[in-house]
Coordinates of C-alpha atoms and ligand atoms in Angstrom, one line a residue:
M23 CA 29.8 52.7 5.6
S24 CA 26.1 53.9 4.5
K25 CA 23.9 53.2 1.6
I26 CA 24.0 57.1 0.9
K27 CA 27.3 57.1 2.0
V28 CA 27.9 54.9 -1.0
M29 CA 25.7 56.3 -4.1
S30 CA 27.2 59.8 -3.1
E31 CA 30.9 58.8 -2.9
N32 CA 29.7 57.1 -6.6
M33 CA 27.9 60.2 -7.6
A34 CA 31.7 61.8 -7.1
N35 CA 33.5 59.0 -8.9
M36 CA 31.4 59.8 -12.0
I37 CA 32.1 63.0 -11.9
A38 CA 35.4 62.5 -11.4
A39 CA 35.5 60.2 -14.1
G40 CA 34.3 62.9 -16.5
E41 CA 36.9 64.6 -16.2
V42 CA 40.0 62.3 -16.6
I43 CA 38.5 59.3 -18.6
E44 CA 37.2 61.0 -22.3
K45 CA 38.9 58.2 -24.2
C46 CA 40.2 54.9 -24.5
A47 CA 43.2 55.8 -24.5
S48 CA 43.3 57.4 -20.8
I49 CA 41.3 54.1 -19.5
V50 CA 45.0 52.7 -20.9
K51 CA 46.9 55.8 -19.7
E52 CA 45.8 55.2 -15.9
L53 CA 46.6 50.9 -16.3
V54 CA 49.8 51.4 -17.7
E55 CA 50.8 54.4 -15.0
N56 CA 49.6 51.9 -12.2
A57 CA 50.9 48.8 -13.8
I58 CA 54.4 50.9 -13.9
D59 CA 54.2 52.5 -10.5
A60 CA 53.4 48.5 -9.4
G61 CA 57.5 47.6 -10.5
A62 CA 56.2 45.9 -13.8
K63 CA 58.5 44.9 -16.7
N64 CA 56.5 42.9 -18.2
I65 CA 53.6 44.9 -19.7
K66 CA 50.7 43.7 -22.1
V67 CA 47.6 45.5 -23.6
N68 CA 45.5 43.3 -25.5
L69 CA 42.4 45.8 -26.9
E70 CA 39.3 44.7 -28.7
N71 CA 38.1 47.6 -31.4
G72 CA 40.4 49.4 -30.7
G73 CA 38.7 49.0 -26.7
I74 CA 35.6 50.3 -27.3
K75 CA 34.6 46.8 -26.5
K76 CA 37.4 46.0 -24.4
I77 CA 40.4 47.4 -22.7
E78 CA 42.8 43.8 -21.0
V79 CA 46.4 45.6 -18.8
I80 CA 48.5 42.3 -17.8
D81 CA 51.7 43.5 -16.0
D82 CA 53.8 41.2 -13.7
G83 CA 53.9 43.6 -11.0
I84 CA 54.0 43.4 -7.5
G85 CA 50.6 42.9 -7.0
M86 CA 48.0 43.5 -3.8
D87 CA 47.1 41.6 -0.8
R88 CA 42.6 41.7 -0.9
E89 CA 42.4 44.8 1.1
D90 CA 44.2 47.2 -1.0
A91 CA 42.7 45.6 -3.8
I92 CA 39.3 46.1 -2.8
L93 CA 40.7 50.0 -1.4
A94 CA 41.9 50.8 -4.8
F95 CA 38.5 51.3 -6.3
S96 CA 37.8 53.4 -3.5
R97 CA 38.3 57.6 -4.4
H98 CA 40.4 57.9 -1.4
A99 CA 43.2 56.1 -2.3
T100 CA 44.8 59.1 -3.2
S101 CA 45.3 59.6 0.1
K102 CA 47.3 56.1 0.9
I103 CA 49.1 56.3 -2.3
Y104 CA 51.0 59.3 -2.8
K105 CA 50.6 62.9 -3.1
E106 CA 50.2 65.3 -6.1
D107 CA 53.0 67.4 -4.9
D108 CA 55.5 64.4 -5.5
L109 CA 54.4 63.9 -9.2
F110 CA 58.0 64.5 -10.0
F111 CA 60.4 64.0 -7.0
I112 CA 60.0 60.3 -7.0
E113 CA 59.8 58.0 -9.8
T114 CA 57.2 57.2 -10.1
L115 CA 54.0 58.2 -12.9
G116 CA 51.9 59.5 -10.3
F117 CA 49.2 57.0 -8.9
R118 CA 46.6 59.1 -8.3
G119 CA 44.6 56.7 -7.2
E120 CA 41.0 57.2 -7.8
A121 CA 41.8 56.9 -11.6
L122 CA 40.5 53.6 -11.2
A123 CA 37.3 54.8 -9.2
S124 CA 36.5 56.9 -11.6
I125 CA 37.3 54.1 -14.7
A126 CA 34.8 51.4 -12.3
S127 CA 31.8 54.2 -12.2
V128 CA 30.9 53.7 -15.6
S129 CA 32.6 50.2 -16.6
E130 CA 32.3 47.2 -15.1
V131 CA 36.1 46.2 -14.5
I132 CA 36.9 43.1 -12.9
L133 CA 40.4 42.8 -10.8
E134 CA 42.4 39.6 -10.1
T135 CA 45.4 40.6 -8.9
C136 CA 48.6 38.0 -7.0
N137 CA 50.8 39.8 -4.6
G138 CA 52.9 35.8 -4.3
Q139 CA 51.5 35.3 -1.2
E140 CA 46.7 36.0 -1.8
S141 CA 45.1 35.7 -5.7
T142 CA 42.4 38.2 -5.6
Y143 CA 39.3 38.6 -8.0
V144 CA 37.2 41.7 -7.4
H145 CA 34.1 42.5 -10.4
I146 CA 32.8 45.4 -9.9
K147 CA 30.3 47.7 -12.2
G148 CA 29.0 50.8 -11.9
G149 CA 30.9 51.1 -9.0
Q150 CA 28.9 48.9 -7.5
I151 CA 31.0 45.8 -5.8
L152 CA 29.5 42.2 -7.6
D153 CA 31.5 40.2 -6.7
S154 CA 34.6 39.5 -4.7
G155 CA 37.2 37.1 -3.7
H156 CA 40.2 34.2 -4.4
S157 CA 41.2 33.8 -7.9
D158 CA 44.4 31.9 -9.4
G159 CA 46.8 33.9 -10.5
R160 CA 50.2 34.5 -11.0
I161 CA 52.2 37.7 -10.0
G162 CA 50.8 40.5 -11.4
T163 CA 47.9 42.4 -12.2
K164 CA 44.8 42.4 -14.8
I165 CA 42.4 44.6 -14.7
T166 CA 39.6 44.5 -17.7
V167 CA 37.2 47.2 -18.6
T168 CA 34.6 46.5 -20.4
N169 CA 31.4 48.0 -20.9
L170 CA 32.6 51.8 -21.4
F171 CA 29.9 54.6 -20.7
Y172 CA 27.2 52.3 -20.1
N173 CA 25.8 54.0 -17.7
T174 CA 26.6 57.6 -19.4
P175 CA 25.2 57.6 -22.9
A176 CA 26.7 60.9 -23.2
R177 CA 30.2 60.1 -22.8
L178 CA 29.8 57.2 -25.3
K179 CA 28.9 59.4 -28.0
Y180 CA 32.3 61.2 -27.3
L181 CA 34.1 58.1 -28.5
K182 CA 35.3 58.6 -31.9
T183 CA 35.8 55.9 -34.2
E184 CA 37.6 52.5 -33.3
T185 CA 40.4 53.7 -35.5
T186 CA 40.7 56.8 -33.9
E187 CA 40.5 55.7 -30.5
L188 CA 43.5 52.9 -31.4
N189 CA 45.4 55.2 -33.1
N190 CA 45.3 56.9 -29.7
C191 CA 46.7 54.1 -27.7
L192 CA 48.3 52.7 -29.5
Q193 CA 50.5 56.8 -30.1
F194 CA 50.4 56.9 -25.9
V195 CA 51.9 53.1 -25.2
E196 CA 54.7 53.7 -27.7
R197 CA 55.6 56.9 -25.9
L198 CA 55.5 55.4 -23.4
A199 CA 58.2 52.5 -24.4
L200 CA 60.5 54.9 -25.3
S201 CA 60.6 57.4 -21.9
K202 CA 60.7 53.0 -20.4
T203 CA 63.0 51.0 -22.3
S204 CA 63.2 48.9 -19.5
I205 CA 59.9 48.0 -19.7
A206 CA 58.1 45.2 -21.9
F207 CA 55.2 46.4 -23.9
Q208 CA 53.0 44.3 -25.9
L209 CA 49.7 45.6 -27.4
T210 CA 47.5 44.1 -29.3
N211 CA 44.3 44.9 -31.2
N212 CA 41.8 42.1 -31.6
A213 CA 44.0 39.6 -30.9
K214 CA 46.4 40.7 -33.3
V215 CA 50.1 42.0 -31.8
L216 CA 50.6 46.0 -33.2
F217 CA 53.4 46.6 -31.4
K218 CA 56.0 44.5 -29.2
T219 CA 58.8 45.8 -27.4
T220 CA 61.9 44.1 -25.4
G221 CA 62.0 45.9 -22.5
N222 CA 66.3 45.3 -22.8
N223 CA 67.4 49.1 -21.2
N224 CA 68.7 50.0 -24.9
L225 CA 66.8 53.3 -26.3
L226 CA 68.8 52.9 -29.6
K227 CA 66.7 49.7 -29.5
T228 CA 63.1 50.6 -28.3
I229 CA 63.5 53.8 -31.7
H230 CA 63.5 50.6 -33.8
E231 CA 61.0 49.0 -31.7
V232 CA 58.7 52.3 -32.5
Y233 CA 59.8 53.2 -35.7
G234 CA 61.3 50.8 -37.7
L235 CA 64.8 50.0 -39.4
N236 CA 65.1 53.4 -41.5
T237 CA 64.7 55.5 -38.4
S238 CA 66.8 53.5 -36.1
R239 CA 69.4 53.5 -38.5
N240 CA 69.3 57.1 -38.6
M241 CA 69.1 58.4 -35.6
L242 CA 72.0 60.5 -33.4
E243 CA 73.1 60.6 -30.0
I244 CA 73.2 63.7 -28.4
K245 CA 74.1 64.1 -24.5
A246 CA 75.0 67.6 -22.5
F247 CA 75.1 69.1 -18.8
S248 CA 74.6 72.4 -17.2
D249 CA 73.9 73.1 -13.7
D250 CA 70.7 72.3 -13.5
F251 CA 69.7 70.2 -16.1
E252 CA 70.9 67.3 -17.9
I253 CA 69.5 66.1 -21.9
S254 CA 70.5 62.6 -23.3
G255 CA 68.7 60.6 -26.2
F256 CA 68.4 60.9 -29.8
I257 CA 67.5 62.8 -33.0
A258 CA 67.2 61.9 -36.8
K259 CA 69.1 63.3 -39.5
P260 CA 67.0 65.7 -41.6
S261 CA 65.9 62.5 -44.4
V262 CA 63.8 60.9 -41.7
L263 CA 61.0 63.2 -41.5
K264 CA 57.0 62.7 -40.0
K265 CA 54.3 65.3 -40.8
N266 CA 53.4 65.8 -37.6
R267 CA 55.4 66.7 -33.7
L268 CA 53.9 63.2 -32.6
H269 CA 57.4 62.3 -33.3
M270 CA 59.0 64.8 -30.6
H271 CA 59.6 63.5 -27.7
T272 CA 60.9 65.3 -24.5
F273 CA 60.5 63.2 -21.6
V274 CA 60.9 65.3 -17.9
N275 CA 62.2 62.7 -14.7
G276 CA 61.1 59.8 -17.1
R277 CA 57.5 61.5 -17.5
I278 CA 56.1 62.4 -20.8
V279 CA 55.9 66.1 -21.3
R280 CA 54.9 67.8 -24.0
N281 CA 55.5 71.3 -23.7
N282 CA 55.2 74.0 -27.0
E283 CA 58.7 75.9 -25.9
L284 CA 60.2 72.6 -25.6
N285 CA 58.8 71.3 -29.3
K286 CA 59.4 75.1 -30.7
A287 CA 63.3 74.8 -29.5
I288 CA 63.9 71.0 -31.2
N289 CA 61.9 72.4 -34.5
D290 CA 64.3 76.4 -34.7
A291 CA 67.7 73.3 -34.2
Y292 CA 66.5 72.2 -37.6
N293 CA 66.1 75.5 -39.6
T294 CA 66.8 74.7 -42.8
Y295 CA 67.8 71.2 -42.3
K296 CA 64.0 70.6 -42.7
H297 CA 61.4 71.4 -44.8
E298 CA 58.5 73.6 -43.1
G299 CA 56.1 71.5 -41.8
F300 CA 57.6 68.3 -41.9
Y301 CA 58.9 67.1 -38.0
P302 CA 62.1 65.5 -37.2
V303 CA 61.5 62.3 -35.3
V304 CA 63.2 63.4 -31.8
V305 CA 63.8 61.8 -28.4
I306 CA 65.1 63.4 -25.7
N307 CA 65.8 62.7 -21.6
I308 CA 65.0 66.2 -19.6
Y309 CA 66.7 64.9 -16.1
V310 CA 66.3 68.3 -13.9
D311 CA 65.9 69.2 -10.0
P312 CA 62.6 68.2 -9.0
T313 CA 61.7 71.6 -7.5
L314 CA 62.7 74.3 -10.1
V315 CA 59.8 72.1 -11.2
D316 CA 56.2 73.7 -10.9
V317 CA 53.2 70.5 -10.3
N318 CA 50.8 73.3 -10.5
I319 CA 50.2 72.0 -13.5
H320 CA 46.5 70.0 -13.9
P321 CA 48.3 66.4 -14.1
T322 CA 46.4 64.6 -17.4
K323 CA 48.0 67.7 -19.3
Q324 CA 51.7 66.7 -19.7
D325 CA 53.0 69.7 -19.9
I326 CA 55.1 71.2 -17.4
K327 CA 56.8 74.8 -16.3
M328 CA 59.7 75.2 -15.0
S329 CA 62.2 77.8 -13.9
K330 CA 64.6 78.4 -15.8
I331 CA 63.6 76.7 -18.9
N332 CA 65.1 79.4 -21.0
V333 CA 68.7 77.7 -19.8
L334 CA 67.4 74.1 -20.9
T335 CA 65.9 75.3 -24.1
E336 CA 69.1 76.7 -25.1
L337 CA 70.6 73.8 -23.9
I338 CA 68.4 71.5 -26.3
Y339 CA 68.1 74.2 -29.4
K340 CA 72.2 74.2 -28.9
T341 CA 73.0 70.4 -28.8
I342 CA 71.2 69.7 -31.5
K343 CA 72.3 72.7 -34.0
E344 CA 76.1 71.1 -32.9
T345 CA 75.2 67.4 -33.8
L346 CA 73.8 68.4 -36.9
Y347 CA 76.9 70.0 -37.3
K348 CA 79.5 68.0 -36.6
N349 CA 77.6 64.6 -38.6
L350 CA 78.1 63.9 -42.1
L351 CA 74.4 63.9 -43.4
I352 CA 74.4 63.2 -47.0
P353 CA 71.1 61.3 -48.1
N354 CA 72.2 58.4 -49.2
A355 CA 70.2 58.2 -52.7
Y356 CA 70.5 54.5 -53.3
S357 CA 69.1 53.7 -49.2
L358 CA 66.4 56.0 -50.1
E359 CA 65.0 54.6 -52.9
N360 CA 65.1 51.1 -51.8
N361 CA 63.7 51.4 -48.4
N362 CA 60.6 53.4 -51.0
S363 CA 61.6 56.9 -49.2
N364 CA 62.4 60.3 -50.7
P365 CA 63.2 62.0 -47.7
M366 CA 60.0 64.2 -48.1
E367 CA 57.5 62.4 -48.8
Q368 CA 58.6 59.0 -46.6
K369 CA 55.9 57.0 -45.4
E370 CA 54.1 57.4 -41.6
N371 CA 56.1 54.3 -40.6
Y372 CA 54.4 51.5 -39.5
N373 CA 53.3 52.6 -36.3
Y374 CA 51.0 55.2 -37.7
P375 CA 49.1 53.9 -40.4
E376 CA 46.0 55.2 -42.1
F377 CA 43.9 52.7 -41.1
P378 CA 41.2 51.3 -43.8
D379 CA 37.9 50.2 -42.4
S380 CA 39.3 47.3 -40.3
I381 CA 42.5 47.0 -38.8
V382 CA 45.1 45.5 -40.7
N383 CA 47.3 42.1 -40.0
I384 CA 50.4 43.4 -39.1
K385 CA 51.9 41.5 -42.6
D386 CA 50.7 44.6 -44.0
I387 CA 52.3 46.8 -42.6
P388 CA 54.6 48.7 -45.0
V389 CA 57.8 48.2 -43.4
N390 CA 58.5 44.5 -42.6
L391 CA 59.4 45.0 -39.5
E392 CA 60.5 41.0 -38.0
Q393 CA 62.8 40.7 -40.8
Q394 CA 64.9 43.5 -40.1
K395 CA 64.7 42.7 -36.4
L396 CA 67.3 39.9 -37.1
N397 CA 70.7 40.3 -36.2
I398 CA 71.0 44.1 -35.0
G399 CA 73.9 44.9 -33.1
Y400 CA 72.0 48.6 -32.0
E401 CA 75.3 49.6 -30.7
D402 CA 76.3 49.8 -33.8
L403 CA 74.3 51.5 -35.6
T404 CA 75.2 55.4 -35.2
D405 CA 78.4 54.0 -36.1
E406 CA 78.3 55.8 -39.5
V407 CA 80.0 58.9 -38.8
N408 CA 82.1 60.2 -41.8
G409 CA 83.8 62.8 -40.3
E410 CA 83.3 66.8 -41.2
F411 CA 81.4 67.5 -44.3
K412 CA 83.5 70.5 -44.3
K413 CA 86.8 67.6 -45.0
L414 CA 85.9 67.0 -49.1
K415 CA 87.1 67.4 -52.2
L416 CA 84.4 67.3 -54.6
Y417 CA 85.3 67.5 -58.5
P418 CA 83.0 67.8 -61.0
V419 CA 82.1 65.6 -63.4
G420 CA 79.6 67.2 -65.8
Q421 CA 76.5 68.9 -65.5
V422 CA 73.3 66.6 -66.7
H423 CA 69.9 68.7 -67.9
K424 CA 71.4 71.5 -67.4
T425 CA 69.8 70.4 -64.2
Y426 CA 72.7 68.6 -61.8
I427 CA 75.8 68.3 -61.3
I428 CA 77.7 65.2 -61.2
A429 CA 81.0 64.8 -59.1
Q430 CA 83.2 62.5 -57.0
D431 CA 85.9 61.4 -54.8
E432 CA 87.8 58.3 -53.9
T433 CA 84.8 56.8 -52.6
N434 CA 81.5 58.4 -53.8
M435 CA 79.2 59.4 -56.3
Y436 CA 77.2 62.7 -55.7
I437 CA 74.7 64.4 -57.4
I438 CA 74.2 67.8 -56.1
D439 CA 70.5 70.5 -57.1
Q440 CA 72.7 73.5 -58.7
H441 CA 70.3 76.0 -57.5
A442 CA 69.7 74.1 -54.1
A443 CA 73.3 74.4 -53.5
H444 CA 73.7 77.5 -55.0
E445 CA 70.4 78.7 -53.4
R446 CA 73.0 77.4 -49.7
I447 CA 75.7 79.5 -50.6
N448 CA 74.6 82.8 -50.9
Y449 CA 72.2 81.9 -47.6
E450 CA 75.1 81.5 -45.5
M451 CA 77.0 84.2 -47.3
I452 CA 74.1 86.6 -46.9
T453 CA 73.3 85.8 -43.2
Q454 CA 77.2 85.9 -42.4
K455 CA 77.1 89.3 -44.0
F456 CA 73.9 90.8 -41.4
K457 CA 77.0 89.9 -38.2
E458 CA 79.2 91.8 -40.0
A459 CA 80.3 94.9 -38.2
N460 CA 81.3 96.8 -41.4
V461 CA 78.8 97.5 -44.4
F462 CA 79.8 98.0 -47.5
V463 CA 77.4 99.7 -50.1
S464 CA 77.5 100.0 -53.4
Q465 CA 75.2 103.5 -55.5
M466 CA 72.5 102.9 -57.5
L467 CA 72.5 105.0 -60.7
I468 CA 69.1 105.2 -60.9
P469 CA 67.5 105.3 -58.2
L470 CA 64.4 102.4 -56.9
I471 CA 60.7 104.5 -56.9
F472 CA 58.3 102.7 -54.7
E473 CA 54.3 104.5 -54.4
L474 CA 53.0 102.7 -51.6
S475 CA 49.6 102.9 -50.4
T476 CA 49.2 105.1 -47.5
S477 CA 48.8 101.8 -44.6
D478 CA 51.7 100.2 -46.6
Y479 CA 54.1 103.4 -46.4
K480 CA 52.8 103.8 -43.0
I481 CA 54.2 99.6 -41.9
F482 CA 57.6 100.7 -44.5
M483 CA 58.9 103.7 -42.7
E484 CA 57.9 101.6 -39.7
R485 CA 60.5 99.1 -40.1
K486 CA 62.4 100.9 -42.5
D487 CA 65.3 101.2 -39.5
I488 CA 65.8 97.7 -40.5
L489 CA 66.9 97.5 -43.4
I490 CA 68.7 100.9 -43.3
E491 CA 71.3 99.9 -40.2
L492 CA 72.0 96.7 -43.1
G493 CA 73.3 99.6 -45.8
F494 CA 70.2 100.4 -47.6
K495 CA 69.8 104.3 -47.7
I496 CA 65.5 105.1 -48.0
E497 CA 64.4 108.6 -48.8
E498 CA 61.4 110.1 -48.9
Y499 CA 60.3 110.8 -52.4
G500 CA 56.9 112.7 -52.5
I501 CA 53.1 111.4 -51.6
N502 CA 53.8 107.3 -50.0
T503 CA 56.6 107.0 -51.7
I504 CA 60.6 106.1 -51.1
A505 CA 63.6 106.3 -53.2
I506 CA 66.0 104.1 -52.5
K507 CA 69.5 105.0 -53.8
A508 CA 72.2 102.9 -52.4
H509 CA 72.1 98.9 -51.3
P510 CA 74.9 96.2 -49.5
T511 CA 77.3 95.8 -51.6
W512 CA 76.3 92.0 -51.4
L513 CA 73.7 92.1 -53.1
K514 CA 75.1 90.8 -56.7
D515 CA 75.3 93.0 -60.0
G516 CA 71.6 92.0 -62.1
F517 CA 69.8 91.3 -59.2
E518 CA 69.3 94.6 -57.1
E519 CA 66.9 95.3 -58.6
E520 CA 64.7 92.1 -58.8
S521 CA 65.8 91.2 -54.9
I522 CA 65.0 95.0 -53.9
R523 CA 61.7 94.1 -55.4
T524 CA 60.9 91.5 -53.0
I525 CA 62.5 92.7 -49.7
V526 CA 60.3 95.8 -49.6
D527 CA 57.5 93.1 -50.6
L528 CA 58.1 91.3 -47.5
V529 CA 58.7 94.3 -45.0
I530 CA 55.6 95.4 -46.1
T531 CA 53.5 92.4 -45.1
K532 CA 51.4 92.7 -42.7
E533 CA 52.2 90.0 -39.9
Q534 CA 50.6 89.8 -36.5
K535 CA 53.9 89.5 -34.8
F536 CA 56.9 91.5 -36.3
E537 CA 60.3 89.7 -35.3
K538 CA 63.5 91.7 -36.7
S539 CA 64.9 87.7 -36.8
K540 CA 62.4 85.9 -38.5
F541 CA 62.1 88.9 -41.0
L542 CA 66.5 88.8 -41.8
D543 CA 65.7 85.1 -42.1
N544 CA 62.9 85.6 -44.3
M545 CA 64.5 88.4 -46.2
A546 CA 67.6 86.3 -46.9
K547 CA 66.0 83.6 -48.0
M548 CA 64.4 85.3 -50.6
V549 CA 67.4 87.4 -51.7
S550 CA 69.3 84.4 -51.7
C551 CA 66.7 82.2 -54.1
K552 CA 66.8 85.5 -56.4
M553 CA 70.7 85.7 -57.0
S554 CA 70.6 82.0 -57.5
V555 CA 71.4 79.9 -60.6
K556 CA 68.1 78.1 -61.6
A557 CA 67.3 75.0 -63.2
N558 CA 67.9 74.8 -67.0
E559 CA 70.9 76.3 -66.9
D560 CA 74.5 75.8 -68.7
L561 CA 77.5 76.2 -66.4
S562 CA 80.7 75.9 -67.3
F563 CA 83.5 73.4 -65.6
V564 CA 85.0 75.8 -63.9
E565 CA 81.2 77.5 -62.8
M566 CA 81.2 74.0 -61.5
E567 CA 84.1 74.1 -59.7
K568 CA 83.4 76.7 -57.7
L569 CA 80.2 75.5 -56.9
L570 CA 80.9 72.7 -55.2
N571 CA 83.9 74.6 -53.1
D572 CA 81.8 76.9 -52.2
L573 CA 79.0 74.1 -50.7
V574 CA 81.6 72.3 -49.4
K575 CA 82.7 75.1 -46.9
C576 CA 79.0 75.9 -46.5
D577 CA 77.6 75.0 -42.2
N578 CA 74.7 73.4 -43.2
P579 CA 75.6 72.2 -47.4
Y580 CA 73.2 69.0 -47.1
N581 CA 69.9 71.4 -47.6
C582 CA 68.9 75.2 -49.5
C583 CA 67.4 77.2 -47.2
H584 CA 64.0 76.1 -47.2
G585 CA 65.2 72.6 -46.2
R586 CA 65.2 70.9 -50.2
P587 CA 68.2 68.9 -50.4
S588 CA 71.2 69.9 -52.5
I589 CA 73.4 66.7 -52.2
M590 CA 73.1 63.5 -52.5
K591 CA 75.7 59.8 -52.9
Y592 CA 76.0 57.0 -54.0
S593 CA 79.0 54.9 -52.3
A594 CA 81.0 52.7 -55.1
Y595 CA 79.5 50.3 -53.4
E596 CA 76.5 50.8 -53.7
L597 CA 77.2 51.5 -57.3
E598 CA 79.2 48.0 -57.5
K599 CA 75.4 46.1 -56.5
M600 CA 73.1 48.3 -57.5
F601 CA 75.6 47.2 -61.6
R602 CA 76.0 43.4 -60.1
R603 CA 79.6 43.8 -59.6
V604 CA 79.4 42.6 -55.7
L605 CA 76.2 40.3 -54.3
Ligands
ZN13 ZN1 65.5 78.8 -54.5
ZN14 ZN1 64.7 76.4 -51.7

């Protein structure tokens, strides 16, 4: 190869590097994916300063012979391996051979590899091979990347802080570990182990290794299929929530995929089981006929396009909803306390800590991982399913602070937030009424008059049919003025005026995109809140009894319609433990 040819090739590599390699995590990604494609069962990622100083990936895969080792740094290695079209057809992560060439064009790389017959090392800097020859390695490959972006100072500036680079690497390796449970991963930074999986092909155990015991204990298994799709995995009970979407993991035929439509289906299925702005931990493996997958998407984007995506999102939505419905989800007040994690303000688990200036020692990490890893039978973890809530019979004991109801049955003591519970009951009643064909209407003695601005009036008139369908009687009453003369009977006596005012306000709320179903859901939420018993209100014994009976009949009795918890429990055993009756 002439020198000029080599130079221009390196130029191309540097340009390609700009596309693919923008942070330490992208290098980790390429190197680890190569290791997986080489059939590795153990992969170690060793970072220094979050990868900025050094990235080292060691695997026990099949290794390379000398010729391949040198060829691996050539841009044309691609064609030798796989075509991009094959990405979803084979269980490979799609080694795009040029990645290694790109990495080597903007850094210093030492490759040591052994295929059982010969051991090779290649030392390359800025795309130029400095040295190569025999090494004495064991089977597998070790790639060390240093001096990242030394020859492209502009790129160097794009690197974030050590903390951010490290977190990105950590997140990526954790996600990969969840998608490849038969591979043991380890990630260290400055020689400290931050993350480790055993690779024993048990997804729930891997979830434990990534998220800790409190999360893995609160996962529900899902499994479902349709003609074209098969899904399986675990979804978190609503008591395990996170403040960002990063913990909703979807894998399509083993590949990490981040897709808005899939995330939306997951999130929608948890509607009213959680507060807005909180997201569940979810790990779903999706298997699909590869011919349905469109691969014409930039491979680094991790997004996906597929035909029949609606069938898939519907399957995911339905499966999650059914699973939540089937399981008893009353949070255990005792273990919540003892995990120091209020469901709504749950601390992020050990894996995404707010790192202080320097990187924390694993001992400082909040969850005591080492202790928890002992003696856990992963197969038993989801056996906590107690049957359906609807079978429960709750007996009121009394009211505390005019806000909480204490109740009991044979095995548990329950604490119920009276407003949250009543709101849930009203919410399910109203949404049920929305579905019924027969509408019962109450005439109002005195019509309610609303004088609106010109623009609000215009919006109201455009949307008023939705209200008319529900049984509201609306008449024009002069300029920009309407009169409401009748309402559906489910608007409870004494609350009509307040509720109707809320509804009118909601109708004229300017939204970018008005969706009828979303509007009705919001309306049900607001009206049910208005019509419910408040905190600080006395309840008679009979009222408590009725409230508990109605709550037990709800589809989701565990949360108010805004996702706040409505019921918690202490088991008899936990009470005994608290009072040292048992040890
Ligand atoms: Zn409320
Ligand atoms: Zn609420």
